[in-house]
CSV table of C-alpha atoms in Angstrom, one decimal:
chain,number,residue,atom,x,y,z
A,1,SER,CA,93.8,106.9,106.5
A,2,GLN,CA,95.3,108.5,103.0
A,3,GLN,CA,97.2,106.1,101.0
A,4,GLY,CA,98.3,108.6,98.2
A,5,GLU,CA,99.7,112.0,98.0
A,6,GLU,CA,100.1,113.8,95.0
A,7,ASP,CA,102.5,116.7,94.2
A,8,PRO,CA,102.4,119.5,93.0
A,9,GLN,CA,98.9,120.1,94.4
A,10,ALA,CA,98.3,122.5,91.7
A,11,LEU,CA,100.0,123.1,88.3
A,12,SER,CA,99.4,125.6,85.4
A,13,ILE,CA,100.8,125.1,82.1
A,14,GLN,CA,100.3,126.1,78.1
A,15,GLU,CA,98.5,124.2,75.6
A,16,GLY,CA,101.2,122.1,73.7
A,17,GLU,CA,103.6,121.4,77.6
A,18,ASN,CA,104.2,118.4,79.2
A,19,ALA,CA,102.5,118.4,82.4
A,20,THR,CA,103.8,115.9,85.2
A,21,MET,CA,102.5,115.0,88.2
A,22,ASN,CA,103.9,112.8,90.9
A,23,CYS,CA,102.2,110.5,93.6
A,24,SER,CA,103.7,109.1,97.1
A,25,TYR,CA,101.5,106.1,98.9
A,26,LYS,CA,103.1,104.3,102.4
A,27,THR,CA,102.0,100.6,101.9
A,28,SER,CA,102.4,97.5,100.1
A,29,ILE,CA,100.4,97.5,97.0
A,30,ASN,CA,98.7,95.3,94.2
A,31,ASN,CA,98.3,98.1,91.6
A,32,LEU,CA,98.3,102.1,91.1
A,33,GLN,CA,95.5,103.5,89.0
A,34,TRP,CA,94.7,107.7,87.6
A,35,TYR,CA,92.0,109.3,87.5
A,36,ARG,CA,90.8,112.5,86.1
A,37,GLN,CA,87.8,114.9,87.8
A,38,ASN,CA,86.2,117.1,85.7
A,39,SER,CA,85.2,120.7,87.5
A,40,GLY,CA,81.4,119.5,88.7
A,41,ARG,CA,81.8,115.5,87.0
A,42,GLY,CA,82.1,112.3,88.5
A,43,LEU,CA,86.6,110.7,88.8
A,44,VAL,CA,87.0,108.5,85.3
A,45,HIS,CA,89.2,106.2,85.4
A,46,LEU,CA,92.5,106.6,83.1
A,47,ILE,CA,95.1,104.2,83.2
A,48,LEU,CA,96.0,101.0,85.5
A,49,ILE,CA,99.5,99.7,86.6
A,50,ARG,CA,100.6,97.1,88.0
A,51,SER,CA,102.7,96.7,91.0
A,52,ASN,CA,104.8,94.3,88.1
A,53,GLU,CA,105.0,97.2,86.1
A,54,ARG,CA,107.3,100.1,85.3
A,55,GLU,CA,106.0,102.2,83.2
A,56,LYS,CA,102.4,101.6,80.9
A,57,HIS,CA,101.7,104.2,78.3
A,58,SER,CA,97.8,105.1,77.1
A,59,GLY,CA,97.6,107.8,74.0
A,60,ARG,CA,99.1,111.4,75.8
A,61,LEU,CA,99.5,109.2,79.2
A,62,ARG,CA,102.5,108.2,80.6
A,63,VAL,CA,103.0,106.4,84.2
A,64,THR,CA,105.6,105.2,86.1
A,65,LEU,CA,106.0,103.3,89.1
A,66,ASP,CA,108.8,102.7,91.1
A,67,THR,CA,107.6,100.6,93.6
A,68,SER,CA,111.2,100.8,95.9
A,69,LYS,CA,110.3,104.2,96.5
A,70,LYS,CA,106.9,103.8,96.6
A,71,SER,CA,106.2,106.4,93.8
A,72,SER,CA,104.0,106.5,91.0
A,73,SER,CA,104.1,109.8,87.8
A,74,LEU,CA,101.4,110.7,85.1
A,75,LEU,CA,102.9,112.2,83.0
A,76,ILE,CA,100.8,114.5,80.0
A,77,THR,CA,102.0,114.7,76.7
A,78,ALA,CA,101.4,118.3,74.2
A,79,SER,CA,98.5,119.3,76.8
A,80,ARG,CA,94.8,120.7,75.7
A,81,ALA,CA,92.6,123.3,77.0
A,82,ALA,CA,90.4,119.9,77.8
A,83,ASP,CA,92.6,118.2,80.1
A,84,THR,CA,92.3,121.4,82.4
A,85,ALA,CA,90.9,118.7,85.6
A,86,SER,CA,92.3,117.7,88.9
A,87,TYR,CA,94.4,114.3,88.9
A,88,PHE,CA,94.5,111.9,91.4
A,89,CYS,CA,95.9,108.7,91.4
A,90,ALA,CA,94.7,106.0,93.7
A,91,THR,CA,96.3,102.4,95.5
A,92,ASP,CA,94.7,99.2,95.7
A,93,ALA,CA,96.5,98.0,99.2
A,94,LEU,CA,98.6,94.8,98.9
A,95,GLY,CA,96.9,91.7,100.2
A,96,ASP,CA,92.8,93.1,100.1
A,97,SER,CA,91.3,91.3,98.1
A,98,TRP,CA,88.0,93.6,97.6
A,99,GLY,CA,89.4,96.1,95.2
A,100,LYS,CA,89.0,98.8,97.9
A,101,LEU,CA,90.8,102.1,96.8
A,102,GLN,CA,92.7,105.0,98.9
A,103,PHE,CA,92.6,108.6,96.7
A,104,GLY,CA,95.0,111.5,97.7
A,105,ALA,CA,94.1,114.5,97.2
A,106,GLY,CA,94.4,115.5,94.3
A,107,THR,CA,96.8,117.3,91.6
A,108,GLN,CA,94.5,120.4,89.7
A,109,VAL,CA,95.9,120.8,86.5
A,110,VAL,CA,94.8,124.1,84.4
A,111,VAL,CA,96.1,124.5,80.7
A,112,THR,CA,95.5,127.6,79.3
A,113,PRO,CA,95.6,128.2,75.3
B,1,GLU,CA,77.0,108.9,79.2
B,2,THR,CA,79.3,106.8,82.5
B,3,GLY,CA,76.7,104.3,82.5
B,4,VAL,CA,76.4,105.1,86.5
B,5,THR,CA,73.4,107.5,86.9
B,6,GLN,CA,73.2,109.6,90.7
B,7,THR,CA,70.3,111.2,91.8
B,8,PRO,CA,69.8,114.1,92.5
B,9,ARG,CA,72.4,116.3,91.6
B,10,HIS,CA,72.2,119.0,94.3
B,11,LEU,CA,70.0,118.9,97.4
B,12,VAL,CA,69.5,121.3,99.8
B,13,MET,CA,68.2,120.2,103.6
B,14,GLY,CA,67.8,120.6,106.8
B,15,MET,CA,69.7,119.4,110.2
B,16,THR,CA,66.1,117.3,110.8
B,17,ASN,CA,65.1,116.3,107.0
B,18,LYS,CA,65.2,112.8,106.2
B,19,LYS,CA,66.0,112.4,102.1
B,20,SER,CA,67.8,109.7,100.1
B,21,LEU,CA,70.8,109.5,98.0
B,22,LYS,CA,70.2,107.0,94.6
B,23,CYS,CA,72.6,105.7,92.2
B,24,GLU,CA,72.3,103.0,89.3
B,25,GLN,CA,74.4,101.2,87.4
B,26,HIS,CA,74.2,99.5,84.0
B,27,LEU,CA,77.1,98.3,83.2
B,28,GLY,CA,76.7,94.7,85.1
B,29,HIS,CA,79.0,95.2,87.7
B,30,ASN,CA,79.0,93.6,91.0
B,31,ALA,CA,80.5,96.2,93.4
B,32,MET,CA,79.7,99.4,94.6
B,33,TYR,CA,80.5,101.9,96.6
B,34,TRP,CA,79.7,106.1,98.2
B,35,TYR,CA,82.8,108.1,98.6
B,36,LYS,CA,82.5,112.2,100.7
B,37,GLN,CA,84.8,113.9,98.7
B,38,SER,CA,84.9,117.4,100.6
B,39,ALA,CA,87.2,120.6,99.0
B,40,LYS,CA,90.7,119.8,99.6
B,41,LYS,CA,90.4,116.8,101.0
B,42,PRO,CA,91.0,112.9,99.7
B,43,LEU,CA,88.2,111.0,98.6
B,44,GLU,CA,86.7,109.0,101.5
B,45,LEU,CA,85.4,105.8,100.7
B,46,MET,CA,82.1,105.1,103.3
B,47,PHE,CA,80.9,102.2,102.3
B,48,VAL,CA,81.2,99.0,100.1
B,49,TYR,CA,79.2,96.4,99.1
B,50,ASN,CA,80.1,93.3,97.1
B,51,PHE,CA,77.5,91.2,95.2
B,52,LYS,CA,75.1,92.8,97.4
B,53,GLU,CA,76.7,92.7,101.0
B,54,GLN,CA,78.2,95.1,102.6
B,55,THR,CA,81.7,94.7,103.1
B,56,GLU,CA,83.4,98.1,104.5
B,57,ASN,CA,81.7,101.2,106.7
B,58,ASN,CA,84.8,103.1,107.0
B,59,SER,CA,83.8,104.2,111.0
B,60,VAL,CA,80.7,106.5,109.4
B,61,PRO,CA,78.3,108.3,111.5
B,62,SER,CA,75.1,106.5,112.0
B,63,ARG,CA,72.6,108.7,110.5
B,64,PHE,CA,74.0,107.7,107.4
B,65,SER,CA,72.2,104.4,106.4
B,66,PRO,CA,73.4,102.8,103.3
B,67,GLU,CA,70.8,100.2,101.1
B,68,CYS,CA,72.0,97.9,98.4
B,69,PRO,CA,68.3,96.0,97.0
B,70,ASN,CA,69.9,94.5,94.5
B,71,SER,CA,73.5,94.7,92.3
B,72,SER,CA,72.3,97.6,90.3
B,73,HIS,CA,70.7,99.7,93.0
B,74,LEU,CA,72.6,101.6,96.2
B,75,PHE,CA,70.5,104.3,97.7
B,76,LEU,CA,72.4,106.6,101.2
B,77,HIS,CA,69.3,107.2,103.1
B,78,LEU,CA,70.7,110.8,105.4
B,79,HIS,CA,68.8,112.1,108.8
B,80,THR,CA,69.6,114.5,111.1
B,81,LEU,CA,72.5,115.1,108.7
B,82,GLN,CA,75.3,118.6,110.4
B,83,PRO,CA,76.4,121.2,108.7
B,84,GLU,CA,80.3,119.1,108.3
B,85,ASP,CA,78.6,116.6,106.0
B,86,SER,CA,77.9,119.7,103.2
B,87,ALA,CA,79.7,117.9,101.2
B,88,LEU,CA,79.4,115.7,97.3
B,89,TYR,CA,78.9,113.2,97.3
B,90,LEU,CA,80.2,110.0,94.5
B,91,CYS,CA,78.6,106.1,93.7
B,92,ALA,CA,81.3,104.0,91.9
B,93,SER,CA,80.4,100.6,90.5
B,94,SER,CA,83.3,98.0,89.4
B,95,GLN,CA,83.6,94.4,88.9
B,96,ALA,CA,84.2,92.8,92.5
B,97,GLY,CA,88.1,92.5,93.3
B,98,SER,CA,91.8,93.5,93.0
B,99,GLY,CA,92.7,95.5,89.6
B,100,GLN,CA,89.1,96.7,88.6
B,101,PRO,CA,88.6,100.1,87.3
B,102,GLN,CA,86.2,102.3,89.1
B,103,HIS,CA,83.4,103.9,86.9
B,104,PHE,CA,82.0,106.6,89.4
B,105,GLY,CA,78.2,109.0,88.5
B,106,ASP,CA,78.5,112.8,89.2
B,107,GLY,CA,77.5,112.6,92.1
B,108,THR,CA,74.8,114.6,94.9
B,109,ARG,CA,76.0,118.0,95.9
B,110,LEU,CA,74.6,118.3,99.2
B,111,SER,CA,73.9,121.1,101.7
B,112,ILE,CA,72.9,121.0,105.0
B,113,LEU,CA,71.7,124.8,106.4
């Protein structure tokens, strides 16, 4: 069953603007990860946030996690055309020791020059 | 260079054919995964292998048969597929356990005639 759901489904912005996308999930988790997928390619891991963390940064990426609301957000600051891709959240269910991930359907981001 | 290589990149086959997808990882990981990605749908986890043992089979039809001869190689054997099996098949690897990022190949685009 689908665990993560991203919002919005699609986002179109101009270079230099910030892009924010959200992820909601249904069950308690060990951690939450964000991935990027360029057209015709595989997914690339961006960042992982653990259930006891509230915010994490990596370069131009900022991720927040609110376990009480079962939601996360990914902010890309000062976007570039190269950020055009689909972005997915993936959750690792609490109690799962094998690290199986459940992915959402993704947010498609288009950054125009 | 993703470290995870999938072949072939594209495959067109008839419903009565038998073919195999191959995945190879050079990252020293001990867990490998097969996912199915269809348009507008979340990634579907098909099979998980940890330390060469299959630990997950998400109710995948028997016309898909995985094989993991060692921790570096993973195959997906296909036979008597249906048109709805047309999709992008992604392989991933990671260290086994919770909180490990997964590394993906670029997938095999499968079309069933």
